[in-house]
C-alpha positions as a printed NumPy array, in Angstrom:
array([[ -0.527, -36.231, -16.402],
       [  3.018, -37.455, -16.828],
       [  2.424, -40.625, -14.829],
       [ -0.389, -41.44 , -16.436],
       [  1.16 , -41.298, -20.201],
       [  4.748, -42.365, -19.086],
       [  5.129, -46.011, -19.16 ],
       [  8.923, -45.509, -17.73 ],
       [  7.595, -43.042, -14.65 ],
       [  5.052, -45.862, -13.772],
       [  8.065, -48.64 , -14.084],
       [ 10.253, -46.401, -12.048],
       [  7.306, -45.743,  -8.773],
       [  6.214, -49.479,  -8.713],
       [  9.717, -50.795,  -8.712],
       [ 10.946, -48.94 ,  -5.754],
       [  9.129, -48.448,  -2.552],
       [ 11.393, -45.11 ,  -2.298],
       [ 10.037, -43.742,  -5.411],
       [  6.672, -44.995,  -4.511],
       [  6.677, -43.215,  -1.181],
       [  8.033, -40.148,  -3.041],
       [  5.409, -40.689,  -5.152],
       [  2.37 , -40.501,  -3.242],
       [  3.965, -37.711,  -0.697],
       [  4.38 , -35.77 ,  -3.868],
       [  0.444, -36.41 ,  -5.295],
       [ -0.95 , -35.386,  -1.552],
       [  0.738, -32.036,  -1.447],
       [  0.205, -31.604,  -4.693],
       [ -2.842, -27.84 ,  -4.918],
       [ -1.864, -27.503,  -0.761],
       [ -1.072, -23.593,  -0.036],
       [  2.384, -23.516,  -0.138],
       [  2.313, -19.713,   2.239],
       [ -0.496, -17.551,   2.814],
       [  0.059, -13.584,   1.807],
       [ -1.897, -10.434,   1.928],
       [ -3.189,  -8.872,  -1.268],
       [ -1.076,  -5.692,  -2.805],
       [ -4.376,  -3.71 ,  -2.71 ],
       [ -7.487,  -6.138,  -2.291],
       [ -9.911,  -4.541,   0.503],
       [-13.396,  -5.901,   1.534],
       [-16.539,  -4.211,   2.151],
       [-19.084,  -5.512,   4.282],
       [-22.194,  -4.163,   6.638],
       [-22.   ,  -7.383,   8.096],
       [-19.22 ,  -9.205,  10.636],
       [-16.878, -11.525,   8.055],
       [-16.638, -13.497,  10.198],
       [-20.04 , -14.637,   9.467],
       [-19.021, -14.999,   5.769],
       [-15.282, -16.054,   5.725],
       [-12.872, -17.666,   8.071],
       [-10.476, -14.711,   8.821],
       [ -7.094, -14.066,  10.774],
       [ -4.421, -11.757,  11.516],
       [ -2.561, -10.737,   9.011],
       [  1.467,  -9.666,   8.945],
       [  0.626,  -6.429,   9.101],
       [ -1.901,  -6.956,  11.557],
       [ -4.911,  -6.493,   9.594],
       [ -7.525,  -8.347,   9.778],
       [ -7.092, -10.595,   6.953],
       [ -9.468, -13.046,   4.605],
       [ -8.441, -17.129,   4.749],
       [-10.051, -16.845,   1.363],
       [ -8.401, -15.76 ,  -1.796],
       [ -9.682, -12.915,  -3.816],
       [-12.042, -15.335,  -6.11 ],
       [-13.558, -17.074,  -3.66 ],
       [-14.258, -13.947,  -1.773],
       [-17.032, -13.093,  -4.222],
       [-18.087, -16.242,  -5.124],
       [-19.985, -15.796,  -1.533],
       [-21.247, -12.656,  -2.448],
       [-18.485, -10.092,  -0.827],
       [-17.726,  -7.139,  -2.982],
       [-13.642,  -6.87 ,  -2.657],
       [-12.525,  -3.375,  -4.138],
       [ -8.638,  -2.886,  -5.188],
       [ -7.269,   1.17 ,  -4.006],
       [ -4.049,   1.891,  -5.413],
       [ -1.827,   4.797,  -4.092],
       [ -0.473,   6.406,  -7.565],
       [  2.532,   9.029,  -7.436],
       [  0.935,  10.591, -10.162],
       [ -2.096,  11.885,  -7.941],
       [  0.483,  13.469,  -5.508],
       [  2.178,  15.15 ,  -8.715],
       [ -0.702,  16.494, -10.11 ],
       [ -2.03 ,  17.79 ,  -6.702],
       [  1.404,  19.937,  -6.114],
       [  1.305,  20.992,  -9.767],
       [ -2.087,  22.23 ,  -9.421],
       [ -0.495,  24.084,  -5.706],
       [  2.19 ,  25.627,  -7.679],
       [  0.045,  27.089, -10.214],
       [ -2.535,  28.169,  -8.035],
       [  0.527,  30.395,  -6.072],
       [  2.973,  30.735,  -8.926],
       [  0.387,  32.435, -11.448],
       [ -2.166,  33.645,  -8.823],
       [ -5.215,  32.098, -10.239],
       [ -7.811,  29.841,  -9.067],
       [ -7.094,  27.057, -11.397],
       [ -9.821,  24.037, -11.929],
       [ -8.444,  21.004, -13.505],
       [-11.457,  19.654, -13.869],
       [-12.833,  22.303, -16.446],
       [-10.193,  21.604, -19.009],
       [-10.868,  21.184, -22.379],
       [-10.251,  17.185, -22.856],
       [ -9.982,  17.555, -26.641],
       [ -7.507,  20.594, -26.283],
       [ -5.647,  21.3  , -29.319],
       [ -1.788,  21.815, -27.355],
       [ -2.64 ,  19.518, -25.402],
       [ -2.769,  16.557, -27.797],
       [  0.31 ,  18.449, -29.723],
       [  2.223,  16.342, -26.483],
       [  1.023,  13.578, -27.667],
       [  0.907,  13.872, -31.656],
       [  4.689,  14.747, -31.316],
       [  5.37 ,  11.759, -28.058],
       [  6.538,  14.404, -25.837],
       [  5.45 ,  12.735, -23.348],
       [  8.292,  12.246, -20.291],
       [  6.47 ,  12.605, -17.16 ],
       [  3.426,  11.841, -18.223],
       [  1.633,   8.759, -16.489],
       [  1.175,   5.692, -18.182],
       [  2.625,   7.575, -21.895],
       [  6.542,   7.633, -20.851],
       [  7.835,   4.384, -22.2  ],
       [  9.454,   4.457, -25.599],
       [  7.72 ,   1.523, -27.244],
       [  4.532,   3.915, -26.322],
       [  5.664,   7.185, -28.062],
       [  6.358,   5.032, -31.252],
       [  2.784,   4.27 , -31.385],
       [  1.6  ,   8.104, -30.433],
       [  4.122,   8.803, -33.222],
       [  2.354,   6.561, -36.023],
       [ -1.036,   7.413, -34.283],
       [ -1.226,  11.36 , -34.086],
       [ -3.784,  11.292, -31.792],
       [ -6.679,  13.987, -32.398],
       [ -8.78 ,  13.54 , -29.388],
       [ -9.202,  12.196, -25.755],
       [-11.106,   9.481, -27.036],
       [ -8.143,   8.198, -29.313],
       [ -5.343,   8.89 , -25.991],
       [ -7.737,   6.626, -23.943],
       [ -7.722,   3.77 , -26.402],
       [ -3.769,   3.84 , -26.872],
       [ -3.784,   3.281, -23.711],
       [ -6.265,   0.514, -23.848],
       [ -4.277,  -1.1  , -26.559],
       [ -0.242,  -0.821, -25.314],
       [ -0.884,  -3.91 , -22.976],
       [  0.041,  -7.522, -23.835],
       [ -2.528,  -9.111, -25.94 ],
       [ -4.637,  -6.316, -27.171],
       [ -0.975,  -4.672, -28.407],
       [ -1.847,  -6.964, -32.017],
       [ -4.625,  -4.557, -33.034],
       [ -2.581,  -1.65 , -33.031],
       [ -1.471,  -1.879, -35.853],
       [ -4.88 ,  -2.318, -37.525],
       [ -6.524,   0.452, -35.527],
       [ -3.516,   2.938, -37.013],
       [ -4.341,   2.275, -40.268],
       [ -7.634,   2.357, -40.456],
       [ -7.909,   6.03 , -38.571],
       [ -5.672,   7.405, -41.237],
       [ -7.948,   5.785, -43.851],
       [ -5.184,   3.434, -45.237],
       [ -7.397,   0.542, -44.131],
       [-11.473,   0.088, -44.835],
       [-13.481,   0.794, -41.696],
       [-16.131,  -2.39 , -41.679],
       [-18.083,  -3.344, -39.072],
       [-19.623,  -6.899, -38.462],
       [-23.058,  -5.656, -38.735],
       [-23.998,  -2.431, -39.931],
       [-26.287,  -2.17 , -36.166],
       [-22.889,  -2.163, -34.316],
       [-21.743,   1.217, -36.464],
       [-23.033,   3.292, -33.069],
       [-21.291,   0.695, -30.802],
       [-17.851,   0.65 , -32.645],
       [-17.444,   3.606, -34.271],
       [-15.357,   6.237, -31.731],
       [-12.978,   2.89 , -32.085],
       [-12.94 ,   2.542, -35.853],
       [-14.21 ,  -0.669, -35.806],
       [-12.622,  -2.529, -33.885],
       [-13.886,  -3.412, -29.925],
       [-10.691,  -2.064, -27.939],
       [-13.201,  -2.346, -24.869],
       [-14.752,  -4.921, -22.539],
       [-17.753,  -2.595, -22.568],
       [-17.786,  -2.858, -25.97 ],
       [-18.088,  -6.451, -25.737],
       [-21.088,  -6.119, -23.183],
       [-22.903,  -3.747, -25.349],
       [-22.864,  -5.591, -27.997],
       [-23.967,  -8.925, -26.695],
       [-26.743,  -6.967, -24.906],
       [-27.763,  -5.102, -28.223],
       [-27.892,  -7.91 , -30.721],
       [-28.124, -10.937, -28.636],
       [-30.724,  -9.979, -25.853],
       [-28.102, -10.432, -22.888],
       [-29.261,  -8.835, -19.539],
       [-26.118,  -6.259, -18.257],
       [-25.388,  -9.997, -15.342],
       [-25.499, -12.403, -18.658],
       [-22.938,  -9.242, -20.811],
       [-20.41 ,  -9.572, -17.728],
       [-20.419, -13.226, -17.437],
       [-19.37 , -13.372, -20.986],
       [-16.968, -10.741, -20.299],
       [-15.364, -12.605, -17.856],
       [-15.365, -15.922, -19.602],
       [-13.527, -14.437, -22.1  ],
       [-11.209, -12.67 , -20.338],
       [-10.389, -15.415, -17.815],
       [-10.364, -17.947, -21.312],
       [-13.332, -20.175, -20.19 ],
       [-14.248, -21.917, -23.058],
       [-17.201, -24.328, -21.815],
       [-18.733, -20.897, -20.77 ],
       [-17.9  , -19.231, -24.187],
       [-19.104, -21.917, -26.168],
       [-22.671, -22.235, -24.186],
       [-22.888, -18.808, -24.591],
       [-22.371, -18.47 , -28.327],
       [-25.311, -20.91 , -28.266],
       [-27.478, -18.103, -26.582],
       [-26.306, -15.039, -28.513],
       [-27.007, -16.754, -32.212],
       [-30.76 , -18.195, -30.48 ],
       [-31.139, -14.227, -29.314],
       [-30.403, -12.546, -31.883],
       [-31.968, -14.593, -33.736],
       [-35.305, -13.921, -32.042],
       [-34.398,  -9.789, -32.757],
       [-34.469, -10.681, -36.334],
       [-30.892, -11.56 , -37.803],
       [-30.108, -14.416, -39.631],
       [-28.111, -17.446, -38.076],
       [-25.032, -16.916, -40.213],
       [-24.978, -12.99 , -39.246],
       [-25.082, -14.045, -35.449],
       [-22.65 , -16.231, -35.865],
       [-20.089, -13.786, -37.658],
       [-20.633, -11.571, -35.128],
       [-20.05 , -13.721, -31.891],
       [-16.663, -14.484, -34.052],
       [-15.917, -10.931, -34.627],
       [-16.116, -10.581, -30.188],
       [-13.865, -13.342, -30.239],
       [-11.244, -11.879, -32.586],
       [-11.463,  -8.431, -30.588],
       [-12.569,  -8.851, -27.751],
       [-11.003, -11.712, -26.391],
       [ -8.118,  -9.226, -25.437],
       [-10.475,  -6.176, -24.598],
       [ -9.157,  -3.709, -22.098],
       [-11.517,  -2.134, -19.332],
       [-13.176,   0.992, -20.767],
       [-13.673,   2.395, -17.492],
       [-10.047,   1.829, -16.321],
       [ -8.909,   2.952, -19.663],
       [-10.374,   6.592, -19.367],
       [ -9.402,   7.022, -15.64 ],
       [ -5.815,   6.737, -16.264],
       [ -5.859,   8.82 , -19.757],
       [ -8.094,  11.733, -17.812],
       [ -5.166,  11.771, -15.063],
       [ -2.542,  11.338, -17.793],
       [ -4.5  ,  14.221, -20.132],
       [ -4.528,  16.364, -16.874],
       [ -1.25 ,  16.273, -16.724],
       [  0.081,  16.866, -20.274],
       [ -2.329,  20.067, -20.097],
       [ -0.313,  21.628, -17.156],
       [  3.098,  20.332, -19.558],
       [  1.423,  22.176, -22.222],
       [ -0.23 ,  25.518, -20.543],
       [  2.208,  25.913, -17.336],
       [  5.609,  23.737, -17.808],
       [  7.485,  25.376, -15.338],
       [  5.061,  24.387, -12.692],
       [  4.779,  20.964, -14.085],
       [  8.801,  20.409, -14.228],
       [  9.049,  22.296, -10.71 ],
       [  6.501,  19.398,  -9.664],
       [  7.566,  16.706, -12.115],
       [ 11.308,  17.28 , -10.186],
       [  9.872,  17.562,  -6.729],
       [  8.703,  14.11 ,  -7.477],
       [ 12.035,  12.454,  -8.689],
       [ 14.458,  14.093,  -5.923],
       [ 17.487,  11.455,  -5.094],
       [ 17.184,  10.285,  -9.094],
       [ 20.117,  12.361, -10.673],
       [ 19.544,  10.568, -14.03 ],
       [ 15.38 ,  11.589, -13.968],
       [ 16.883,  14.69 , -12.793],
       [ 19.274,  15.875, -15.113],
       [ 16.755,  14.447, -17.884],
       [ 13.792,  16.894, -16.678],
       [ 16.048,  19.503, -16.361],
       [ 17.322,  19.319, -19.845],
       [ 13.851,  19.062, -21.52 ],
       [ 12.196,  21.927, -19.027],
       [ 15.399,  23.695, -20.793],
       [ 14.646,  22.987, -24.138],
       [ 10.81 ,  23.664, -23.32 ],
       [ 12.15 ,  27.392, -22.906],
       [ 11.666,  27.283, -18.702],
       [ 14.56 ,  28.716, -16.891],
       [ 16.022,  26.652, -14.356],
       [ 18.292,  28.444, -11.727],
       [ 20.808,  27.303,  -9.75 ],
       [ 20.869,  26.519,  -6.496],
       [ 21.586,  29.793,  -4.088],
       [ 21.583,  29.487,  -0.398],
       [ 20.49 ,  32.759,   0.151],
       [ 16.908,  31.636,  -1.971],
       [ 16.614,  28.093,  -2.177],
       [ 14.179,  25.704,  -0.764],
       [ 14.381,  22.011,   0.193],
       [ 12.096,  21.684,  -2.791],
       [ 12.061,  23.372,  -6.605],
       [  9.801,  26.32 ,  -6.496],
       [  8.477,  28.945,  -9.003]])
């Protein structure tokens, strides 16, 4: 691009052969792989041999290992899943261990109440060190200005607190206080939008809505989705084409078809994954419920977790304090290599 609108840059290849050479060496390695690398998490599923599929080799680690990167991996058709190790799993796991032997009960975690009153106390008042994905302290200011009165509002925080849907925050605040109108683009999206006052925090939101009012089949919903999310705006545009033509066909005018596809791409051009949202509030609502119903297990765990930290330490330590759970010393006639109940 800069040779072709620089006059000077074109002066300065033709009249040297140097430059020239430079030049052209430059334009063929220009989109070569500069290394090849494994992904942090990437794994592929297959009944079949890849081999048959994609050119593979041995990896660094010594796993077999894709020549293809991840996109091109399922533009053939193979379905690549990401698994992520999470600390947090291991820290609810011996929370749940410690309360299980500490109070002598055969505790469930998955019969809470995920709309528990003490439990969203955590996160009305931001008390929310240790907690996964809720510890940062640009995050409590929002839980702060939020109050948060059900799972359903913790799982869209945490949709929202990323880079690029962060904007509507502010927005979705005030209108769940009732200091802003609720509208909706249509008065037909009410059921799609309304847990989210209005305004489509969610991919899935984006799908549903496309599939509802503009006829989209669930495959034409994700390719929009992904167009959107990946900024493709040859596929956006075509596609605007087919909403307004099928919703037309369900009976809405051109002009409300059209304020609606605009409305998906004020919103929902920085939706968050609905489905990714929820698994990572459940595991951090989980966990605020033990802070809230058994702290000393969850700062016995919560410490276990951060041993060699002394700053985390002495941190936990002072709010288990404050929380009202005694802490003892250490005492080499009782202590463990770990913090115990």
């Amino acid at each position: 691009e800069a040779y072709a609108s620089s006059q000077s840059l074109k002066n300065l290849v033709a009249d040297n052969s140097k430059n020239r050479l430079l030049f052209e060496t430059a334009i063929a390695l220009e989109g070569l792989p500069r290394h090849y690398s494994t992904h942090a998490a990437g794994i592929i599923l297959s009944d079949d041999d890849l081999v048959d599929h994609v050119p593979v080799q041995i990896g660094g680690d010594g796993i077999l290992m894709s020549q293809f990167a991840k996109n091109q991996v399922e533009e053939v058709g193979l379905l690549k899943m990401d698994f992520l190790g999470l600390r947090n799993l291991s820290i609810l796991e011996n929370t749940i261990t410690l309360i299980k032997k500490g109070y002598h009960i055969d505790f469930d975690i998955r019969k809470i109440n995920l709309d528990d009153p003490e439990t969203l106390k955590i996160y009305q008042n931001a008390e929310t060190s240790g907690i996964f994905q809720f510890e940062s302290a640009g995050i409590r200011g929002v839980l702060t200005k939020l109050k948060p009165t059900s799972f359903e509002d913790v799982a869209a925080v945490n949709a929202l607190y990323r880079p690029g849907p962060i904007q509507n925050i502010d927005e979705f605040i005030a209108r769940k206080h009732g200091e802003r109108p609720i509208t909706y683009p249509s008065k037909e999206l009410e059921g799609i939008l309304k847990q989210t006052y209005g305004i489509m925090v969610y991919q899935e939101q984006v799908m549903q809505v496309a599939s509802t009012m503009g006829g989209f089949t669930l495959g034409q919903a994700d390719s929009l989705r992904r167009a959107m999310s990946k900024k493709k705006h040859d596929i956006i545009s075509r596609m605007e084409v087919m909403f307004i033509n099928g919703a037309m066909k369900k009976g809405y005018t051109h002009e409300v078809a059209k304020k609606v596809y605009a409305y998906i791409m004020e919103f929902g051009d920085y939706g968050f994954n609905r489905s990714h949202a929820v698994a990572y509030s459940k595991m951090s609502f989980e966990l605020a419920y033990i802070k809230a119903h058994y702290p000393a297990a969850f700062f016995a765990a919560l410490l276990n977790s951060v041993i060699g930290n002394p700053r985390k330490t002495k941190d936990y330590v002072l709010e288990a304090k404050n929380k009202g759970v005694k802490v003892h010393h250490p005492d080499i006639n009782i202590s463990q290599s770990l913090y115990i109940l």
